[in-house]
Amino acid sequence: MSELRTPHAGDDMAEDDDVVALLMRQHGDIRNLFDEVEAATGEERRDAFRRLVRLLAVHETAEEEVVHPFARKGFPGGEQVVKDRLAEEKAAKETLAALDELDTDDPTFMPQLLKLRRDVQEHARAEERYEFTHIRRSADVTGLAAMAKAIKAAEAMAPTRPHPGVESGAKNMALGPVAALMDRTKDTVRKAMGKG
Ligand SMILES: [Fe+2]
Ligand SMILES: [Fe+2]
């Protein structure tokens, strides 16, 4: 079951053609998943957190493989912008991996989750402001679409909604450590970019 997204017929088309629109929508999905984890308890919180971990791991890894390499050379100062973003991503991924070891009922879980949320939000804002605006200006239409295609391929690995009945299959497929998911994301993205 894929997520229904019907209000604007143009939305998906924009995302197919424009890697920036797609990544900004994922930033929104990530915010929503943080909300879900905070609002839920017990098994529901566990499930929402699992989806958050997957989306974050896939999102950040795909950015590292697709948009950062472009940004590095794509505009003046890109090298430094990417260096700063990578440092933020590294910190967020470390917190994420540590959180992933905890049970969601653990008393230290929530404070750490809220810290992660703040870091991730700040990072997303910095990307949008210092990286994505320049990417949109400097990439041509084909480049934006090619990058969007690779990000979409990665996104298919990280469903953001609960999938009744699919959970056990997803478990077999992908509930290993965060690092394993990142490795698989890299492979998927490289294949989608024709480097596989
Ligand atoms: Fe990022
Ligand atoms: Fe991002």
Short mmCIF file of N, CA and C in Angstrom, two decimals, residues 8 40 58 63 77 81 102 118 134 159 171 193 196:
data_model
loop_
_atom_site.label_atom_id
_atom_site.label_comp_id
_atom_site.label_asym_id
_atom_site.label_seq_id
_atom_site.Cartn_x
_atom_site.Cartn_y
_atom_site.Cartn_z
N HIS A 8 -3.14 17.59 -4.60
CA HIS A 8 -2.71 18.32 -5.79
C HIS A 8 -2.09 17.34 -6.78
N ALA A 40 2.59 8.69 20.52
CA ALA A 40 2.20 7.30 20.72
C ALA A 40 2.83 6.71 21.99
N VAL A 58 17.59 6.36 5.50
CA VAL A 58 17.52 6.35 4.05
C VAL A 58 17.66 7.77 3.48
N GLU A 63 20.91 11.55 0.52
CA GLU A 63 21.46 12.90 0.32
C GLU A 63 22.97 12.85 0.15
N GLY A 77 31.42 27.89 -3.06
CA GLY A 77 31.26 27.67 -1.62
C GLY A 77 30.61 26.33 -1.30
N VAL A 81 29.83 24.17 2.37
CA VAL A 81 28.42 23.90 2.74
C VAL A 81 28.24 22.40 2.99
N LEU A 102 17.98 1.49 22.25
CA LEU A 102 17.13 1.61 23.44
C LEU A 102 15.72 1.10 23.16
N ARG A 118 15.64 18.11 17.61
CA ARG A 118 16.18 19.47 17.46
C ARG A 118 17.34 19.49 16.47
N HIS A 134 20.59 26.63 -3.77
CA HIS A 134 21.64 26.72 -4.79
C HIS A 134 21.53 25.57 -5.79
N PRO A 159 9.05 2.88 4.08
CA PRO A 159 7.65 3.29 4.17
C PRO A 159 7.41 4.14 5.42
N LYS A 171 10.17 -6.79 8.55
CA LYS A 171 11.10 -7.16 9.61
C LYS A 171 12.20 -8.07 9.07
N MET A 193 21.38 5.52 -10.19
CA MET A 193 22.15 6.54 -10.90
C MET A 193 23.02 5.93 -11.99
N GLY A 196 25.69 1.26 -10.54
CA GLY A 196 25.63 0.02 -9.76
C GLY A 196 26.47 -1.10 -10.26
#
